[in-house]
Structures are given as structure tokens and as C-alpha cells.
mmCIF file of C-alpha atoms in Angstrom:
data_model
loop_
_atom_site.group_PDB
_atom_site.id
_atom_site.type_symbol
_atom_site.label_atom_id
_atom_site.label_comp_id
_atom_site.label_asym_id
_atom_site.label_seq_id
_atom_site.Cartn_x
_atom_site.Cartn_y
_atom_site.Cartn_z
ATOM 1 C CA UNK Q 17 -8.723 -9.762 -0.007
ATOM 2 C CA UNK Q 18 -8.634 -6.255 -1.476
ATOM 3 C CA UNK Q 19 -11.756 -4.058 -1.597
ATOM 4 C CA UNK Q 20 -11.549 -0.869 -3.667
ATOM 5 C CA UNK Q 21 -13.661 2.038 -2.424
ATOM 6 C CA UNK Q 22 -13.542 4.575 -5.289
ATOM 7 C CA UNK Q 23 -14.856 7.688 -3.521
ATOM 8 C CA UNK Q 24 -13.073 10.934 -2.640
ATOM 9 C CA UNK Q 25 -14.104 14.462 -1.698
ATOM 10 C CA UNK Q 26 -11.742 15.692 -4.387
ATOM 11 C CA UNK Q 27 -8.733 14.529 -6.376
ATOM 12 C CA UNK Q 28 -5.188 15.291 -5.207
ATOM 13 C CA UNK Q 29 -3.068 16.600 -8.109
ATOM 14 C CA UNK Q 30 -0.554 13.727 -7.942
ATOM 15 C CA UNK Q 31 -3.039 10.849 -7.603
ATOM 16 C CA UNK Q 32 -3.855 8.448 -10.437
ATOM 17 C CA UNK Q 33 -5.810 5.881 -8.398
ATOM 18 C CA UNK Q 34 -9.327 5.386 -9.699
ATOM 19 C CA UNK Q 35 -11.913 7.432 -7.800
ATOM 20 C CA UNK Q 36 -15.038 9.519 -8.257
ATOM 21 C CA UNK Q 37 -16.655 12.270 -6.188
ATOM 22 C CA UNK Q 38 -18.561 10.884 -3.209
ATOM 23 C CA UNK Q 39 -22.332 10.687 -3.562
ATOM 24 C CA UNK Q 40 -24.465 8.981 -0.921
ATOM 25 C CA UNK Q 41 -26.965 7.370 -3.287
ATOM 26 C CA UNK Q 42 -24.174 6.089 -5.526
ATOM 27 C CA UNK Q 43 -22.316 4.790 -2.477
ATOM 28 C CA UNK Q 44 -25.419 2.800 -1.473
ATOM 29 C CA UNK Q 45 -25.677 1.250 -4.936
ATOM 30 C CA UNK Q 46 -21.977 0.481 -4.925
ATOM 31 C CA UNK Q 47 -22.178 -1.190 -1.513
ATOM 32 C CA UNK Q 48 -25.032 -3.361 -2.817
ATOM 33 C CA UNK Q 49 -22.947 -4.338 -5.858
ATOM 34 C CA UNK Q 50 -19.896 -5.157 -3.753
ATOM 35 C CA UNK Q 51 -21.905 -7.374 -1.422
ATOM 36 C CA UNK Q 52 -23.495 -9.199 -4.360
ATOM 37 C CA UNK Q 53 -20.117 -9.863 -5.950
ATOM 38 C CA UNK Q 54 -18.525 -10.989 -2.681
ATOM 39 C CA UNK Q 55 -21.435 -13.360 -2.016
ATOM 40 C CA UNK Q 56 -21.168 -14.771 -5.556
ATOM 41 C CA UNK Q 57 -17.560 -15.741 -4.887
ATOM 42 C CA UNK Q 58 -18.345 -17.179 -1.461
ATOM 43 C CA UNK Q 59 -16.074 -20.030 -0.369
ATOM 44 C CA UNK Q 60 -16.321 -21.037 3.276
ATOM 45 C CA UNK Q 61 -13.536 -23.578 2.769
ATOM 46 C CA UNK Q 62 -10.963 -20.858 2.163
ATOM 47 C CA UNK Q 63 -9.325 -19.070 5.069
ATOM 48 C CA UNK Q 64 -8.949 -15.300 4.661
ATOM 49 C CA UNK Q 65 -6.156 -13.813 6.778
ATOM 50 C CA UNK Q 66 -6.189 -10.172 5.610
ATOM 51 C CA UNK Q 67 -8.722 -7.692 4.225
ATOM 52 C CA UNK Q 68 -7.714 -4.279 2.896
ATOM 53 C CA UNK Q 69 -10.106 -1.415 2.094
ATOM 54 C CA UNK Q 70 -8.213 0.885 -0.284
ATOM 55 C CA UNK Q 71 -9.232 3.856 -2.356
ATOM 56 C CA UNK Q 72 -10.146 6.490 -2.893
ATOM 57 C CA UNK Q 73 -11.061 7.342 0.660
ATOM 58 C CA UNK Q 74 -12.771 4.293 2.208
ATOM 59 C CA UNK Q 75 -13.552 6.158 5.438
ATOM 60 C CA UNK Q 76 -15.998 8.325 3.436
ATOM 61 C CA UNK Q 77 -18.229 5.286 3.021
ATOM 62 C CA UNK Q 78 -19.245 5.496 6.680
ATOM 63 C CA UNK Q 79 -19.566 2.831 9.341
ATOM 64 C CA UNK Q 80 -22.966 1.455 8.265
ATOM 65 C CA UNK Q 81 -21.848 0.645 4.726
ATOM 66 C CA UNK Q 82 -18.467 -0.686 5.886
ATOM 67 C CA UNK Q 83 -20.279 -2.858 8.439
ATOM 68 C CA UNK Q 84 -22.493 -4.298 5.697
ATOM 69 C CA UNK Q 85 -19.434 -5.180 3.647
ATOM 70 C CA UNK Q 86 -17.487 -6.739 6.529
ATOM 71 C CA UNK Q 87 -20.537 -8.816 7.493
ATOM 72 C CA UNK Q 88 -20.875 -9.990 3.905
ATOM 73 C CA UNK Q 89 -17.192 -10.960 3.895
ATOM 74 C CA UNK Q 90 -17.476 -12.905 7.157
ATOM 75 C CA UNK Q 91 -20.654 -14.614 5.904
ATOM 76 C CA UNK Q 92 -18.985 -15.569 2.618
ATOM 77 C CA UNK Q 93 -15.477 -16.520 3.730
ATOM 78 C CA UNK Q 94 -13.832 -18.016 6.783
ATOM 79 C CA UNK Q 95 -11.801 -15.287 8.499
ATOM 80 C CA UNK Q 96 -8.781 -16.227 10.582
ATOM 81 C CA UNK Q 97 -8.993 -15.394 14.282
ATOM 82 C CA UNK Q 98 -6.294 -12.762 13.909
ATOM 83 C CA UNK Q 99 -7.483 -11.487 10.521
ATOM 84 C CA UNK Q 100 -5.882 -8.114 9.763
ATOM 85 C CA UNK Q 101 -8.591 -5.766 8.458
ATOM 86 C CA UNK Q 102 -7.175 -2.447 7.251
ATOM 87 C CA UNK Q 103 -9.106 0.633 6.164
ATOM 88 C CA UNK Q 104 -7.565 3.714 4.566
ATOM 89 C CA UNK Q 105 -8.719 7.000 6.081
ATOM 90 C CA UNK Q 106 -8.286 10.674 5.335
ATOM 91 C CA UNK Q 107 -7.500 12.603 8.552
ATOM 92 C CA UNK Q 108 -10.439 14.969 7.934
ATOM 93 C CA UNK Q 109 -12.942 12.090 7.961
ATOM 94 C CA UNK Q 110 -11.828 10.762 11.343
ATOM 95 C CA UNK Q 111 -14.215 11.160 14.267
ATOM 96 C CA UNK Q 112 -14.433 9.230 17.507
ATOM 97 C CA UNK Q 113 -17.905 7.990 16.563
ATOM 98 C CA UNK Q 114 -16.699 6.694 13.185
ATOM 99 C CA UNK Q 115 -13.600 4.992 14.574
ATOM 100 C CA UNK Q 116 -15.461 3.260 17.412
ATOM 101 C CA UNK Q 117 -18.103 2.070 14.946
ATOM 102 C CA UNK Q 118 -15.423 0.788 12.570
ATOM 103 C CA UNK Q 119 -13.687 -1.023 15.411
ATOM 104 C CA UNK Q 120 -16.968 -2.682 16.376
ATOM 105 C CA UNK Q 121 -17.411 -4.065 12.846
ATOM 106 C CA UNK Q 122 -13.951 -5.598 12.742
ATOM 107 C CA UNK Q 123 -11.600 -2.905 11.442
ATOM 108 C CA UNK Q 124 -8.389 -3.333 13.444
ATOM 109 C CA UNK Q 125 -5.852 -1.376 11.379
ATOM 110 C CA UNK Q 126 -6.067 2.156 9.969
ATOM 111 C CA UNK Q 127 -3.829 3.514 7.215
ATOM 112 C CA UNK Q 128 -3.814 7.306 7.111
ATOM 113 C CA UNK Q 129 -2.479 9.569 4.365
ATOM 114 C CA UNK Q 130 -0.633 12.204 6.386
ATOM 115 C CA UNK Q 131 2.037 12.737 3.652
ATOM 116 C CA UNK Q 132 4.013 15.579 5.296
ATOM 117 C CA UNK Q 133 4.714 17.273 8.591
ATOM 118 C CA UNK Q 134 4.870 20.727 6.977
ATOM 119 C CA UNK Q 135 1.599 22.590 6.387
ATOM 120 C CA UNK Q 136 2.899 24.449 3.327
ATOM 121 C CA UNK Q 137 3.929 21.146 1.727
ATOM 122 C CA UNK Q 138 0.498 19.697 2.433
ATOM 123 C CA UNK Q 139 -1.101 22.634 0.632
ATOM 124 C CA UNK Q 140 1.167 22.197 -2.396
ATOM 125 C CA UNK Q 141 0.168 18.516 -2.509
ATOM 126 C CA UNK Q 142 -3.493 19.507 -2.579
ATOM 127 C CA UNK Q 143 -4.106 17.968 0.841
ATOM 128 C CA UNK Q 144 -6.919 19.601 2.782
ATOM 129 C CA UNK Q 145 -5.821 18.672 6.297
ATOM 130 C CA UNK Q 146 -3.230 20.383 8.472
ATOM 131 C CA UNK Q 147 -0.549 18.733 10.585
ATOM 132 C CA UNK Q 148 -2.510 19.420 13.768
ATOM 133 C CA UNK Q 149 -5.607 17.808 12.252
ATOM 134 C CA UNK Q 150 -3.556 14.751 11.291
ATOM 135 C CA UNK Q 151 -2.211 14.500 14.836
ATOM 136 C CA UNK Q 152 -5.737 14.771 16.239
ATOM 137 C CA UNK Q 153 -6.949 12.039 13.860
ATOM 138 C CA UNK Q 154 -4.254 9.654 15.079
ATOM 139 C CA UNK Q 155 -5.107 10.367 18.728
ATOM 140 C CA UNK Q 156 -8.827 9.858 18.084
ATOM 141 C CA UNK Q 157 -8.210 6.578 16.264
ATOM 142 C CA UNK Q 158 -6.082 5.273 19.108
ATOM 143 C CA UNK Q 159 -8.590 6.394 21.756
ATOM 144 C CA UNK Q 160 -11.311 4.508 19.851
ATOM 145 C CA UNK Q 161 -9.393 1.283 20.389
ATOM 146 C CA UNK Q 162 -7.515 0.935 17.087
ATOM 147 C CA UNK Q 163 -3.822 1.019 17.953
ATOM 148 C CA UNK Q 164 -2.431 -0.546 14.768
ATOM 149 C CA UNK Q 165 -1.987 2.645 12.744
ATOM 150 C CA UNK Q 166 0.031 3.180 9.571
ATOM 151 C CA UNK Q 167 0.929 6.627 8.239
ATOM 152 C CA UNK Q 168 1.974 7.607 4.703
ATOM 153 C CA UNK Q 169 4.869 9.974 3.989
ATOM 154 C CA UNK Q 170 5.685 11.391 0.552
ATOM 155 C CA UNK Q 171 9.289 12.016 -0.491
ATOM 156 C CA UNK Q 172 10.691 14.301 -3.210
ATOM 157 C CA UNK Q 173 7.622 16.517 -3.302
ATOM 158 C CA UNK Q 174 7.696 20.056 -4.762
ATOM 159 C CA UNK Q 175 9.968 22.267 -2.680
ATOM 160 C CA UNK Q 176 10.951 19.524 -0.230
ATOM 161 C CA UNK Q 177 14.450 19.870 1.245
ATOM 162 C CA UNK Q 178 16.536 17.637 3.516
ATOM 163 C CA UNK Q 179 15.585 19.901 6.424
ATOM 164 C CA UNK Q 180 11.840 19.823 5.743
ATOM 165 C CA UNK Q 181 11.959 16.051 5.210
ATOM 166 C CA UNK Q 182 13.720 15.647 8.534
ATOM 167 C CA UNK Q 183 10.958 17.641 10.222
ATOM 168 C CA UNK Q 184 8.284 15.558 8.487
ATOM 169 C CA UNK Q 185 9.828 12.273 9.607
ATOM 170 C CA UNK Q 186 10.174 13.616 13.141
ATOM 171 C CA UNK Q 187 6.519 14.704 13.096
ATOM 172 C CA UNK Q 188 5.229 11.331 11.899
ATOM 173 C CA UNK Q 189 7.421 9.452 14.366
ATOM 174 C CA UNK Q 190 6.136 11.656 17.212
ATOM 175 C CA UNK Q 191 2.639 10.280 16.526
ATOM 176 C CA UNK Q 192 4.007 6.798 17.341
ATOM 177 C CA UNK Q 193 2.337 4.785 14.575
ATOM 178 C CA UNK Q 194 3.083 1.075 14.270
ATOM 179 C CA UNK Q 195 4.007 1.458 10.602
ATOM 180 C CA UNK Q 196 5.142 4.145 8.152
ATOM 181 C CA UNK Q 197 5.029 3.928 4.353
ATOM 182 C CA UNK Q 198 7.491 6.316 2.719
ATOM 183 C CA UNK Q 199 6.900 6.829 -1.011
ATOM 184 C CA UNK Q 200 8.871 8.720 -3.625
ATOM 185 C CA UNK Q 201 6.510 11.003 -5.529
ATOM 186 C CA UNK Q 202 5.957 9.700 -9.046
ATOM 187 C CA UNK Q 203 4.488 12.044 -11.641
ATOM 188 C CA UNK Q 204 1.777 9.960 -13.320
ATOM 189 C CA UNK Q 205 0.458 10.677 -16.793
ATOM 190 C CA UNK Q 206 -3.032 12.150 -16.803
ATOM 191 C CA UNK Q 207 -2.713 13.855 -13.412
ATOM 192 C CA UNK Q 208 -2.653 17.639 -12.858
ATOM 193 C CA UNK Q 209 0.947 17.329 -11.661
ATOM 194 C CA UNK Q 210 1.876 15.770 -15.012
ATOM 195 C CA UNK Q 211 0.312 18.682 -16.882
ATOM 196 C CA UNK Q 212 2.214 21.219 -14.778
ATOM 197 C CA UNK Q 213 5.443 19.235 -14.333
ATOM 198 C CA UNK Q 214 7.621 21.912 -15.932
ATOM 199 C CA UNK Q 215 6.481 24.506 -13.406
ATOM 200 C CA UNK Q 216 6.836 22.295 -10.327
ATOM 201 C CA UNK Q 217 9.890 22.782 -8.143
ATOM 202 C CA UNK Q 218 10.773 19.086 -8.053
ATOM 203 C CA UNK Q 219 14.056 17.666 -6.708
ATOM 204 C CA UNK Q 220 16.380 16.303 -9.398
ATOM 205 C CA UNK Q 221 17.312 12.599 -9.485
ATOM 206 C CA UNK Q 222 20.361 13.020 -7.244
ATOM 207 C CA UNK Q 223 18.326 14.908 -4.654
ATOM 208 C CA UNK Q 224 15.532 12.313 -4.859
ATOM 209 C CA UNK Q 225 18.067 9.612 -4.038
ATOM 210 C CA UNK Q 226 19.475 11.678 -1.177
ATOM 211 C CA UNK Q 227 15.996 12.278 0.260
ATOM 212 C CA UNK Q 228 15.079 8.587 -0.022
ATOM 213 C CA UNK Q 229 18.224 7.460 1.792
ATOM 214 C CA UNK Q 230 17.822 10.205 4.391
ATOM 215 C CA UNK Q 231 14.225 9.223 5.141
ATOM 216 C CA UNK Q 232 15.175 5.566 5.553
ATOM 217 C CA UNK Q 233 18.035 6.395 7.917
ATOM 218 C CA UNK Q 234 15.856 8.723 9.991
ATOM 219 C CA UNK Q 235 12.993 6.237 10.214
ATOM 220 C CA UNK Q 236 15.330 3.513 11.418
ATOM 221 C CA UNK Q 237 16.786 5.926 13.971
ATOM 222 C CA UNK Q 238 13.238 6.314 15.323
ATOM 223 C CA UNK Q 239 12.846 2.535 15.591
ATOM 224 C CA UNK Q 240 11.114 1.742 12.294
ATOM 225 C CA UNK Q 241 12.796 -1.162 10.528
ATOM 226 C CA UNK Q 242 12.771 -1.233 6.743
ATOM 227 C CA UNK Q 243 11.271 -4.446 5.383
ATOM 228 C CA UNK Q 244 10.395 -3.353 1.831
ATOM 229 C CA UNK Q 245 11.442 -0.629 -0.602
ATOM 230 C CA UNK Q 246 8.916 1.878 0.771
ATOM 231 C CA UNK Q 247 7.782 0.347 4.064
ATOM 232 C CA UNK Q 248 8.991 0.561 7.651
ATOM 233 C CA UNK Q 249 7.529 -0.915 10.816
ATOM 234 C CA UNK Q 250 7.986 -1.439 14.501
ATOM 235 C CA UNK Q 251 9.093 -5.035 15.208
ATOM 236 C CA UNK Q 252 6.378 -7.534 14.152
ATOM 237 C CA UNK Q 253 4.078 -4.752 12.892
ATOM 238 C CA UNK Q 254 4.626 -5.143 9.152
ATOM 239 C CA UNK Q 255 1.575 -4.916 6.895
ATOM 240 C CA UNK Q 256 0.558 -8.559 6.662
ATOM 241 C CA UNK Q 257 -1.701 -7.766 3.723
ATOM 242 C CA UNK Q 258 1.063 -6.232 1.624
ATOM 243 C CA UNK Q 259 3.456 -9.026 2.585
ATOM 244 C CA UNK Q 260 1.033 -11.409 0.897
ATOM 245 C CA UNK Q 261 1.496 -9.486 -2.354
ATOM 246 C CA UNK Q 262 5.277 -9.540 -2.109
ATOM 247 C CA UNK Q 263 5.322 -13.218 -1.135
ATOM 248 C CA UNK Q 264 3.388 -14.009 -4.299
ATOM 249 C CA UNK Q 265 0.357 -15.346 -2.400
ATOM 250 C CA UNK Q 266 -3.155 -15.452 -3.819
ATOM 251 C CA UNK Q 267 -5.688 -12.730 -3.060
ATOM 252 C CA UNK Q 268 -9.152 -11.754 -4.227
ATOM 253 C CA UNK Q 269 -9.883 -8.269 -5.544
ATOM 254 C CA UNK Q 270 -13.273 -6.530 -5.604
ATOM 255 C CA UNK Q 271 -14.301 -3.173 -7.071
ATOM 256 C CA UNK Q 272 -13.447 -1.070 -10.139
ATOM 257 C CA UNK Q 273 -9.677 -0.954 -10.779
ATOM 258 C CA UNK Q 274 -9.105 -3.761 -8.259
ATOM 259 C CA UNK Q 275 -6.655 -6.525 -9.138
ATOM 260 C CA UNK Q 276 -6.663 -10.123 -7.956
ATOM 261 C CA UNK Q 277 -4.575 -13.285 -8.212
ATOM 262 C CA UNK Q 278 -6.343 -16.615 -7.848
ATOM 263 C CA UNK Q 279 -5.899 -20.076 -9.338
ATOM 264 C CA UNK Q 280 -2.611 -19.004 -10.999
ATOM 265 C CA UNK Q 281 -4.510 -16.321 -12.914
ATOM 266 C CA UNK Q 282 -4.250 -12.564 -12.522
ATOM 267 C CA UNK Q 283 -7.300 -10.434 -13.211
ATOM 268 C CA UNK Q 284 -8.536 -6.868 -12.878
ATOM 269 C CA UNK Q 285 -11.774 -4.909 -13.082
ATOM 270 C CA UNK Q 286 -12.228 -1.910 -15.432
ATOM 271 C CA UNK Q 287 -11.920 1.577 -13.931
ATOM 272 C CA UNK Q 288 -15.657 2.243 -14.206
ATOM 273 C CA UNK Q 289 -17.933 2.294 -11.164
ATOM 274 C CA UNK Q 290 -21.165 2.189 -13.169
ATOM 275 C CA UNK Q 291 -20.012 -0.839 -15.119
ATOM 276 C CA UNK Q 292 -19.116 -2.537 -11.841
ATOM 277 C CA UNK Q 293 -22.516 -1.738 -10.341
ATOM 278 C CA UNK Q 294 -24.461 -2.902 -13.385
ATOM 279 C CA UNK Q 295 -22.402 -5.836 -14.629
ATOM 280 C CA UNK Q 296 -19.047 -6.523 -12.951
ATOM 281 C CA UNK Q 297 -16.780 -8.456 -15.285
ATOM 282 C CA UNK Q 298 -13.139 -9.179 -14.536
ATOM 283 C CA UNK Q 299 -10.502 -8.919 -17.260
ATOM 284 C CA UNK Q 300 -8.021 -11.808 -17.568
ATOM 285 C CA UNK Q 301 -4.506 -10.435 -17.047
ATOM 286 C CA UNK Q 302 -2.757 -13.735 -17.810
ATOM 287 C CA UNK Q 303 -0.845 -16.326 -15.824
ATOM 288 C CA UNK Q 304 0.578 -15.318 -12.442
ATOM 289 C CA UNK Q 305 2.841 -17.005 -9.944
ATOM 290 C CA UNK Q 306 5.682 -17.661 -12.380
ATOM 291 C CA UNK Q 307 9.234 -18.020 -11.014
ATOM 292 C CA UNK Q 308 10.243 -14.682 -12.567
ATOM 293 C CA UNK Q 309 7.265 -12.889 -11.040
ATOM 294 C CA UNK Q 310 7.957 -14.407 -7.623
ATOM 295 C CA UNK Q 311 11.604 -13.305 -7.827
ATOM 296 C CA UNK Q 312 10.575 -9.784 -8.861
ATOM 297 C CA UNK Q 313 8.184 -9.464 -5.906
ATOM 298 C CA UNK Q 314 10.537 -10.965 -3.312
ATOM 299 C CA UNK Q 315 13.400 -8.682 -4.343
ATOM 300 C CA UNK Q 316 11.294 -5.725 -3.191
ATOM 301 C CA UNK Q 317 11.755 -7.035 0.356
ATOM 302 C CA UNK Q 318 14.896 -6.463 2.417
ATOM 303 C CA UNK Q 319 15.003 -10.222 3.035
ATOM 304 C CA UNK Q 320 15.135 -10.840 -0.703
ATOM 305 C CA UNK Q 321 15.275 -14.300 -2.258
ATOM 306 C CA UNK Q 322 16.531 -17.374 -0.421
ATOM 307 C CA UNK Q 323 17.183 -20.897 -1.598
ATOM 308 C CA UNK Q 324 14.930 -22.298 1.151
ATOM 309 C CA UNK Q 325 11.962 -20.173 0.056
ATOM 310 C CA UNK Q 326 12.564 -21.001 -3.594
ATOM 311 C CA UNK Q 327 12.722 -24.750 -2.924
ATOM 312 C CA UNK Q 328 9.533 -24.656 -0.846
ATOM 313 C CA UNK Q 329 7.670 -22.941 -3.686
ATOM 314 C CA UNK Q 330 9.142 -24.502 -6.824
ATOM 315 C CA UNK Q 331 10.848 -27.679 -5.604
ATOM 316 C CA UNK Q 332 14.191 -26.729 -7.107
ATOM 317 C CA UNK Q 333 17.268 -24.724 -6.040
ATOM 318 C CA UNK Q 334 17.442 -20.948 -6.396
ATOM 319 C CA UNK Q 335 18.865 -20.508 -9.931
ATOM 320 C CA UNK Q 336 22.630 -20.047 -9.907
ATOM 321 C CA UNK Q 337 22.225 -17.645 -12.819
ATOM 322 C CA UNK Q 338 20.309 -15.267 -10.520
ATOM 323 C CA UNK Q 339 23.071 -15.377 -7.919
ATOM 324 C CA UNK Q 340 25.815 -14.948 -10.530
ATOM 325 C CA UNK Q 341 24.118 -11.897 -12.064
ATOM 326 C CA UNK Q 342 23.389 -10.365 -8.653
ATOM 327 C CA UNK Q 343 27.049 -10.737 -7.623
ATOM 328 C CA UNK Q 344 28.081 -8.373 -10.430
ATOM 329 C CA UNK Q 345 26.472 -5.514 -8.509
ATOM 330 C CA UNK Q 346 27.707 -6.482 -5.043
ATOM 331 C CA UNK Q 347 30.999 -4.602 -5.412
ATOM 332 C CA UNK Q 348 28.993 -1.455 -6.191
ATOM 333 C CA UNK Q 349 27.016 -1.793 -2.959
ATOM 334 C CA UNK Q 350 23.742 -2.542 -4.747
ATOM 335 C CA UNK Q 351 23.206 -6.198 -3.768
ATOM 336 C CA UNK Q 352 23.947 -8.595 -0.903
ATOM 337 C CA UNK Q 353 24.641 -12.171 -1.957
ATOM 338 C CA UNK Q 354 25.535 -15.517 -0.412
ATOM 339 C CA UNK Q 355 25.657 -18.939 -2.030
ATOM 340 C CA UNK Q 356 21.959 -19.319 -1.195
ATOM 341 C CA UNK Q 357 20.429 -15.830 -1.138
ATOM 342 C CA UNK Q 358 20.083 -12.536 -3.004
ATOM 343 C CA UNK Q 359 18.865 -9.181 -1.704
ATOM 344 C CA UNK Q 360 19.035 -5.575 -2.820
ATOM 345 C CA UNK Q 361 20.673 -3.038 -0.539
ATOM 346 C CA UNK Q 362 19.071 0.293 0.248
ATOM 347 C CA UNK Q 363 21.184 1.842 -2.519
ATOM 348 C CA UNK Q 364 19.993 -0.969 -4.764
ATOM 349 C CA UNK Q 365 16.373 -0.175 -4.002
ATOM 350 C CA UNK Q 366 16.876 3.161 -5.775
ATOM 351 C CA UNK Q 367 17.577 1.201 -8.976
ATOM 352 C CA UNK Q 368 15.254 -1.692 -8.210
ATOM 353 C CA UNK Q 369 13.435 -1.905 -11.542
ATOM 354 C CA UNK Q 370 16.624 -2.054 -13.596
ATOM 355 C CA UNK Q 371 18.471 -4.317 -11.154
ATOM 356 C CA UNK Q 372 15.658 -6.837 -10.827
ATOM 357 C CA UNK Q 373 15.342 -7.019 -14.596
ATOM 358 C CA UNK Q 374 19.092 -7.618 -14.948
ATOM 359 C CA UNK Q 375 19.062 -10.363 -12.300
ATOM 360 C CA UNK Q 376 16.067 -12.417 -13.393
ATOM 361 C CA UNK Q 377 15.878 -12.000 -17.183
#
């Protein structure tokens, strides 16, 4: 289950996720609307194994509102005993009181947008926290009883160099999170960064590739194993929620801009909080769960596609045409193939969109 919390203190110049400025009264109305919609879709027969509060900045909502939502979820759906419940948090919102309250209402995983271990880079990204504040937030979260912590790192940001990236990775690793997500900066249309792209000191494509490969090598040297294009984890600490996406499993989505996949149908909600509050109506995004979609999602994972997984899902062998096409790129170091499996290499991940399209279409 994905819950979108569309509130922020302010918008970072690179971000194109849907959000609005936090307002307490609006947050109350939104919490009411979320709980109504969750209750309307109640199904106690279905087992929910992961819940993810994304944003926006979900930690801005506060413990009381989050508690209302988690209670509504547990009243409306059957949660597994080990249900992973993740909440995204900005380091500046983290207090011991908030984290202990969140832990008491079921939050057992925190994802924190640290982004860099260099204060000057944080400022250029429009982040309001410092490295020391990020470190304090991680310590507070852990002391409050939430040890499953994920940190975000941004790669190929304005002015970033191999040396500064190395220091950022070392900084994040020193905080000993269970999981690190390492994303290449993408300049999205409609963001301030897009408007000022010509004046940004951005790494060129070759340097972006170098920084991506460097970050992956450094993270693995610190004990974080790559399991997806942008995700690294200590052993057995992968994001179970995100693995559901990449395994092509069903999930419910709630909130403006949220997406869901249920009953072989994909759907989304418009990026409009007032519309969601007054009359939430999902938009049909078409059929999901097709063989091509499953292949596309699985090839994001280091494990890739296997014949056994394909047979268990579709009742037929992994298409030989996929394997034959993937083998064309093996000599270039972009794929790993056997007679019953396909996976992209780390070099292949850099060209994932083009490679996946070539393999499955």
C-alpha cells in the first residue's frame, strides 16, 4: 500500500513530485479524506505486507495524524505480523518525541533524504539541513527504537566531483543505515532546475556514468549490496515495499498523484489535493501485469529474469527471443545470460531503458 502525503515546507529545485505548502487545517482535511477513502476500500480478507508513506514530506503530518491513518489501515485491512511500514522524513523534522510517537503507531522503517555529505552541495540542491543535522536525525531515529533506516544519496549533482562523491558515500556509510538509495539527478521539466539548466554546472554524460559506477563500487566496499539499479542494502535489508513494485505485485495507492495496481488494472489519482479531498476519483491507466511489463520491472533488479520465475507467473518458459536478444549485448559487458536467465550488469544499468526495450520488444 502506498500513501501519498503531499506536504512540504518548500519545494527543492530538482523535485517534480506532487506537493503543496504545509497547512495544518488543510492537513486535517486531507487526513479525513484519506481515512474515508481507505475505509471505502476496506478488505479484511486481503493481507497487506508493506505500507509506504511517501511525499512530499510525510513527517510534517505529525504523529497524531499518522496514527489516525495507520489505525484506519489496520482497521480496514489485515496487516501481516512483520508488516514493513515506511515513512519518509526530512532530517529537520526529526525529533525524539516524533520518532517515539511514530514507532508507537507502527512505523518501523524511516527513509530520510540526506542527499549529500557536503554542506555546499546541500545548499546548491536547495536542501535546508546540514550534514551534522542529518547525522543527528539518524541518531535520534535510532535512539527512538527505529533501527531500519534508509538514506537517499543524489549523484551527478551540480558541481559534484569524484572526490566529493567519495566523501558523501563515506559520510552516509558512517551513519550505518540499513539501506541506501543512490539516484542519478534527472532534470525534470517544470522544475526550477529545468529552467536554469544552462547555467548549472552539471556533469556530462561520461562523468555521470563514472560517478554512478564509482558510487556503486564504494557502497559495496562499505557492505551495501546492490539489488536494483539505484538501491543498495545490508544483507536481508532490502526495501520490501519497492521489491513488490519490481516483482510486479499488486498494491493499492491513496492520495493525489498516487498510483496503484489491482485486479490487473493500473490507476492513478490526479495531482490535485482539493479534488482528492472533495471527490477522489481514480483514473484508469490501462491493463497491468503483462509479460512485457513484468520483464521490464524485473530487469531493474540485479537478479533479473529467470525461467523459474517466469514459469511460476505465466505458466510458460522464459521466451527464447528475450535470451537471444540479451546475448547480443553480453560481449559488450552489458548483460549476463544463461540458458534460463537474463540480467543487466552494472554497466548495463546505465543504459537500462534502451537495453530493456531492445530485449523485450
